């Protein structure tokens, strides 16, 4: 079977940076690095990082208190993950009394800056995103209680009257076409609304490369990445929307040979948190069919 790999498959720069920050702080495992929830949404990569004593503590949404082991024999440091956190959570983590390093992706930092500055100017903030996702939870913390999260047309109809000052941003990993559609609807309701398309460049590139795979003749699409990874799930949804048989898998062990019996060409892409070693292994496996 022929395998076409998307150019952008795999780590985005924000994930690479967060991993680099954590590895720098770990100093080859001589210090324990605690990340508040998974540093990135990929279980296999978190397992690999644990060899450098980079450990996930806290919870997926960064809401619960953290109980750190008192390890006197080794220094420890807290690292914030790529999705970022709310200012309240930042204060909490700093209050743990350990050295603190921020691995928040600068693209998420830009969104947080827009939410903060506009809420301080009296704007109501509409965030297009998943209210359960840690990035959105973090962004809401910058809105001084003025955030409204929407995912669909129904959510727009349920919004209270937001007045004249409204600003809209997006979670970094959403679909561009959905953002355009919903921001257009909202702009009819709030003609003065400020619209900031904050979907990150890495997400846009992965979405357009996936469409290219279909155009290049892929009979089926394999999307590799963690089941918790928002951008990976989005890629799988986008591929399925092109009526292309789509397989969202995490590792080579998830591949069922019989599923690919009728395909000549398969397109492979991967979420922004999927490590290269997994992508290569899966491509090799598919090529052997
Ligand atoms: S997907 Fe975008 S916002 Fe998220 S870490 Fe990567 S570059 Fe940053």
Short mmCIF file of C-alpha atoms and ligand atoms in Angstrom, two decimals:
data_model
loop_
_atom_site.label_atom_id
_atom_site.label_comp_id
_atom_site.label_asym_id
_atom_site.label_seq_id
_atom_site.Cartn_x
_atom_site.Cartn_y
_atom_site.Cartn_z
CA UNK A 1 0.00 0.00 0.00
CA UNK A 2 1.22 3.48 -0.87
CA UNK A 3 1.51 5.85 2.07
CA UNK A 4 1.37 9.64 1.65
CA UNK A 5 2.43 11.52 4.75
CA UNK A 6 1.19 15.06 5.43
CA UNK A 7 4.07 17.57 5.56
CA UNK A 8 2.90 18.99 8.87
CA UNK A 9 2.22 15.67 10.67
CA UNK A 10 3.55 15.66 14.21
CA UNK A 11 4.80 18.13 16.78
CA UNK A 12 3.96 21.80 16.37
CA UNK A 13 6.42 24.41 17.58
CA UNK A 14 4.44 25.04 20.80
CA UNK A 15 4.64 21.39 21.82
CA UNK A 16 8.32 21.16 20.90
CA UNK A 17 8.98 24.23 23.00
CA UNK A 18 7.09 22.88 26.05
CA UNK A 19 9.06 19.62 25.84
CA UNK A 20 12.32 21.54 25.51
CA UNK A 21 11.46 23.64 28.57
CA UNK A 22 10.66 20.53 30.62
CA UNK A 23 13.84 18.74 29.48
CA UNK A 24 16.01 21.77 30.22
CA UNK A 25 14.56 21.92 33.73
CA UNK A 26 15.01 18.21 34.29
CA UNK A 27 18.75 18.44 33.52
CA UNK A 28 18.86 14.85 32.35
CA UNK A 29 16.76 13.59 35.25
CA UNK A 30 18.81 15.21 38.01
CA UNK A 31 15.80 17.35 38.95
CA UNK A 32 12.16 16.24 39.19
CA UNK A 33 9.88 18.20 36.87
CA UNK A 34 6.22 18.33 37.88
CA UNK A 35 3.75 19.28 35.15
CA UNK A 36 0.25 20.40 36.12
CA UNK A 37 -1.71 17.81 34.13
CA UNK A 38 -0.20 16.18 31.05
CA UNK A 39 2.51 18.37 29.49
CA UNK A 40 1.05 17.39 26.12
CA UNK A 41 -1.91 15.19 25.21
CA UNK A 42 0.01 12.11 24.21
CA UNK A 43 0.34 9.21 26.61
CA UNK A 44 3.31 7.58 24.85
CA UNK A 45 5.30 10.83 24.87
CA UNK A 46 4.50 11.41 28.55
CA UNK A 47 5.81 7.88 29.24
CA UNK A 48 9.01 8.70 27.31
CA UNK A 49 9.43 11.95 29.29
CA UNK A 50 9.04 10.10 32.58
CA UNK A 51 12.50 8.62 31.92
CA UNK A 52 13.85 12.17 32.49
CA UNK A 53 11.79 12.30 35.70
CA UNK A 54 9.21 14.59 34.10
CA UNK A 55 6.07 13.68 35.98
CA UNK A 56 2.46 14.64 35.51
CA UNK A 57 0.75 15.77 38.70
CA UNK A 58 -2.53 17.63 39.04
CA UNK A 59 -5.46 16.86 36.78
CA UNK A 60 -6.44 17.26 33.12
CA UNK A 61 -8.31 20.54 33.71
CA UNK A 62 -5.85 21.97 36.27
CA UNK A 63 -8.58 22.36 38.87
CA UNK A 64 -7.62 20.11 41.77
CA UNK A 65 -5.14 20.68 44.55
CA UNK A 66 -1.75 19.03 44.14
CA UNK A 67 -0.03 16.93 46.77
CA UNK A 68 3.66 16.75 45.96
CA UNK A 69 5.92 14.09 47.43
CA UNK A 70 8.47 15.59 49.77
CA UNK A 71 11.66 14.42 48.04
CA UNK A 72 14.59 15.85 49.90
CA UNK A 73 17.21 14.03 47.89
CA UNK A 74 16.37 15.85 44.66
CA UNK A 75 15.47 19.38 43.62
CA UNK A 76 12.04 19.79 41.99
CA UNK A 77 10.51 22.33 39.63
CA UNK A 78 6.98 23.04 38.38
CA UNK A 79 6.47 23.47 34.63
CA UNK A 80 3.29 24.83 33.02
CA UNK A 81 2.14 22.90 29.96
CA UNK A 82 1.60 24.13 26.39
CA UNK A 83 -2.16 24.75 26.85
CA UNK A 84 -1.52 27.36 29.52
CA UNK A 85 -3.38 27.99 32.76
CA UNK A 86 -5.53 30.68 34.36
CA UNK A 87 -3.85 33.45 36.40
CA UNK A 88 -5.49 32.00 39.50
CA UNK A 89 -3.90 28.60 38.82
CA UNK A 90 -0.57 30.33 38.17
CA UNK A 91 -0.74 31.94 41.63
CA UNK A 92 -1.63 28.58 43.15
CA UNK A 93 1.28 26.77 41.47
CA UNK A 94 3.73 29.50 42.42
CA UNK A 95 2.45 29.20 46.00
CA UNK A 96 3.68 25.60 46.12
CA UNK A 97 7.09 27.09 46.84
CA UNK A 98 9.03 25.31 44.08
CA UNK A 99 10.91 26.92 41.19
CA UNK A 100 8.42 27.68 38.42
CA UNK A 101 8.86 27.68 34.63
CA UNK A 102 6.22 28.50 32.05
CA UNK A 103 5.88 26.20 29.01
CA UNK A 104 2.69 27.86 27.75
CA UNK A 105 2.68 28.06 23.95
CA UNK A 106 3.20 31.69 22.91
CA UNK A 107 0.21 31.35 20.55
CA UNK A 108 -1.99 30.58 23.57
CA UNK A 109 -0.32 33.46 25.41
CA UNK A 110 -1.44 35.83 22.64
CA UNK A 111 -5.07 34.69 23.06
CA UNK A 112 -4.83 35.14 26.83
CA UNK A 113 -3.46 38.65 26.27
CA UNK A 114 -6.41 39.59 24.06
CA UNK A 115 -8.91 38.20 26.57
CA UNK A 116 -7.24 40.04 29.44
CA UNK A 117 -6.79 43.42 27.77
CA UNK A 118 -10.30 43.53 26.30
CA UNK A 119 -12.06 42.38 29.44
CA UNK A 120 -10.18 45.10 31.31
CA UNK A 121 -11.55 47.62 28.80
CA UNK A 122 -15.08 46.44 29.61
CA UNK A 123 -15.65 44.01 26.74
CA UNK A 124 -17.68 40.83 27.12
CA UNK A 125 -15.53 38.01 25.73
CA UNK A 126 -16.96 35.25 23.55
CA UNK A 127 -14.63 32.26 23.29
CA UNK A 128 -15.26 29.75 20.51
CA UNK A 129 -14.06 26.49 22.00
CA UNK A 130 -14.70 23.50 24.22
CA UNK A 131 -15.63 24.66 27.74
CA UNK A 132 -14.11 21.47 29.19
CA UNK A 133 -10.73 21.90 27.50
CA UNK A 134 -7.87 23.13 29.74
CA UNK A 135 -6.88 25.86 27.27
CA UNK A 136 -10.38 27.36 27.41
CA UNK A 137 -10.56 26.99 31.19
CA UNK A 138 -7.25 28.86 31.40
CA UNK A 139 -8.45 31.62 29.02
CA UNK A 140 -11.66 32.12 31.00
CA UNK A 141 -9.55 32.97 34.01
CA UNK A 142 -8.30 36.11 32.22
CA UNK A 143 -11.78 37.44 31.49
CA UNK A 144 -12.69 38.81 34.93
CA UNK A 145 -15.98 36.89 34.88
CA UNK A 146 -16.98 38.22 31.45
CA UNK A 147 -16.33 35.06 29.36
CA UNK A 148 -19.00 33.19 27.37
CA UNK A 149 -17.97 29.95 25.68
CA UNK A 150 -19.75 28.85 22.52
CA UNK A 151 -19.39 25.78 20.34
CA UNK A 152 -22.50 25.93 18.16
CA UNK A 153 -25.35 28.04 16.77
CA UNK A 154 -27.51 26.89 19.69
CA UNK A 155 -25.01 28.31 22.14
CA UNK A 156 -25.28 31.70 20.40
CA UNK A 157 -29.05 31.71 20.77
CA UNK A 158 -28.64 31.06 24.50
CA UNK A 159 -26.30 34.00 25.10
CA UNK A 160 -27.65 36.82 27.27
CA UNK A 161 -27.64 40.38 25.90
CA UNK A 162 -23.93 41.24 25.86
CA UNK A 163 -24.31 44.96 25.22
CA UNK A 164 -22.23 47.02 22.78
CA UNK A 165 -18.75 45.94 23.73
CA UNK A 166 -18.12 42.37 22.62
CA UNK A 167 -14.89 40.71 21.52
CA UNK A 168 -14.56 37.19 20.11
CA UNK A 169 -11.56 34.86 20.17
CA UNK A 170 -11.11 31.17 19.42
CA UNK A 171 -9.45 28.26 21.17
CA UNK A 172 -6.26 27.68 19.17
CA UNK A 173 -7.26 24.30 17.74
CA UNK A 174 -10.74 24.92 16.32
CA UNK A 175 -11.93 24.63 12.70
CA UNK A 176 -11.46 27.81 10.67
CA UNK A 177 -14.68 27.34 8.69
CA UNK A 178 -16.72 26.97 11.88
CA UNK A 179 -15.10 30.05 13.40
CA UNK A 180 -15.99 32.06 10.29
CA UNK A 181 -19.56 30.80 10.34
CA UNK A 182 -20.20 31.48 14.03
CA UNK A 183 -18.37 34.82 14.09
CA UNK A 184 -20.49 35.88 11.09
CA UNK A 185 -23.67 34.98 12.98
CA UNK A 186 -22.53 36.81 16.09
CA UNK A 187 -21.53 39.88 14.06
CA UNK A 188 -25.14 40.16 12.86
CA UNK A 189 -26.24 40.31 16.48
CA UNK A 190 -23.37 42.57 17.59
CA UNK A 191 -22.30 44.66 14.58
CA UNK A 192 -19.56 46.43 16.56
CA UNK A 193 -18.05 43.16 17.76
CA UNK A 194 -14.26 42.79 17.54
CA UNK A 195 -13.30 39.48 15.93
CA UNK A 196 -9.89 37.91 16.54
CA UNK A 197 -9.19 34.75 14.57
CA UNK A 198 -6.81 33.17 17.10
CA UNK A 199 -6.73 29.67 15.61
CA UNK A 200 -3.00 29.02 15.50
CA UNK A 201 -0.95 28.68 12.33
CA UNK A 202 0.03 25.09 13.15
CA UNK A 203 -3.64 24.07 13.38
CA UNK A 204 -4.53 25.79 10.11
CA UNK A 205 -1.59 24.15 8.35
CA UNK A 206 -2.54 20.67 9.60
CA UNK A 207 -6.14 21.13 8.50
CA UNK A 208 -5.21 22.31 4.98
CA UNK A 209 -2.56 19.56 4.58
CA UNK A 210 -5.22 16.99 5.41
CA UNK A 211 -7.47 18.27 2.63
CA UNK A 212 -4.44 18.02 0.31
CA UNK A 213 -4.04 14.32 1.19
CA UNK A 214 -7.58 13.67 -0.03
CA UNK A 215 -6.89 15.69 -3.21
CA UNK A 216 -3.70 13.70 -3.80
CA UNK A 217 -5.77 10.52 -4.01
CA UNK A 218 -5.76 8.98 -0.55
CA UNK A 219 -8.48 6.27 -0.36
CA UNK A 220 -8.37 6.37 3.41
CA UNK A 221 -6.88 8.57 6.10
CA UNK A 222 -5.03 7.53 9.22
CA UNK A 223 -4.91 10.20 11.92
CA UNK A 224 -2.37 9.46 14.64
CA UNK A 225 -2.61 10.96 18.09
CA UNK A 226 -3.97 10.85 21.62
CA UNK A 227 -7.70 10.43 22.12
CA UNK A 228 -7.62 13.48 24.46
CA UNK A 229 -5.84 15.65 21.90
CA UNK A 230 -8.25 18.33 20.64
CA UNK A 231 -6.37 18.99 17.42
CA UNK A 232 -6.04 15.25 16.64
CA UNK A 233 -9.76 14.68 17.17
CA UNK A 234 -10.47 17.64 14.92
CA UNK A 235 -8.27 16.20 12.16
CA UNK A 236 -10.15 12.89 12.36
CA UNK A 237 -13.48 14.72 12.16
CA UNK A 238 -12.30 16.79 9.19
CA UNK A 239 -11.11 13.69 7.32
CA UNK A 240 -14.43 11.91 7.96
CA UNK A 241 -16.32 14.98 6.69
CA UNK A 242 -14.66 14.42 3.28
CA UNK A 243 -16.33 11.02 3.20
CA UNK A 244 -12.96 9.37 3.39
CA UNK A 245 -12.73 6.23 5.58
CA UNK A 246 -10.86 7.50 8.61
CA UNK A 247 -8.93 5.68 11.33
CA UNK A 248 -7.94 7.57 14.49
CA UNK A 249 -5.22 5.49 16.13
CA UNK A 250 -2.73 6.10 18.91
CA UNK A 251 -0.05 3.49 18.23
CA UNK A 252 0.95 0.84 15.66
CA UNK A 253 -0.70 -1.76 17.91
CA UNK A 254 -4.09 -0.21 17.10
CA UNK A 255 -3.77 -1.03 13.38
CA UNK A 256 -6.00 -3.87 12.18
CA UNK A 257 -4.59 -5.17 8.89
CA UNK A 258 -7.98 -6.28 7.57
CA UNK A 259 -9.29 -2.71 7.79
CA UNK A 260 -6.90 -1.70 5.01
CA UNK A 261 -7.45 -4.63 2.64
CA UNK A 262 -9.38 -2.60 0.08
CA UNK A 263 -7.17 0.52 -0.07
CA UNK A 264 -4.29 1.24 -2.44
CA UNK A 265 -3.24 4.61 -1.06
CA UNK A 266 -3.52 5.81 2.49
CA UNK A 267 -2.91 9.36 3.71
CA UNK A 268 -1.26 9.73 7.11
CA UNK A 269 -1.39 12.75 9.35
CA UNK A 270 -0.84 13.27 13.05
CA UNK A 271 -1.87 15.71 15.74
CA UNK A 272 0.43 18.42 17.02
CA UNK A 273 1.32 16.36 20.09
CA UNK A 274 2.19 13.11 18.30
CA UNK A 275 5.89 12.15 18.49
CA UNK A 276 7.89 11.32 15.37
CA UNK A 277 8.82 7.79 16.53
CA UNK A 278 5.14 6.75 16.56
CA UNK A 279 4.41 8.29 13.14
CA UNK A 280 7.41 6.53 11.54
CA UNK A 281 6.50 3.17 13.05
CA UNK A 282 2.93 3.41 11.79
CA UNK A 283 4.01 4.52 8.28
CA UNK A 284 6.42 1.56 8.06
CA UNK A 285 3.70 -0.80 9.21
CA UNK A 286 1.20 0.49 6.63
CA UNK A 287 3.77 0.36 3.82
CA UNK A 288 4.25 -3.35 4.47
CA UNK A 289 0.59 -4.14 3.77
S1 LIG B 1 -1.46 23.57 18.51
FE1 LIG B 1 -0.97 25.74 18.19
S2 LIG B 1 -1.49 26.74 20.13
FE2 LIG B 1 -1.37 24.55 20.54
S3 LIG B 1 0.73 24.21 21.21
FE3 LIG B 1 0.71 23.89 18.99
S4 LIG B 1 1.26 25.88 18.07
FE4 LIG B 1 0.66 26.22 20.21
#
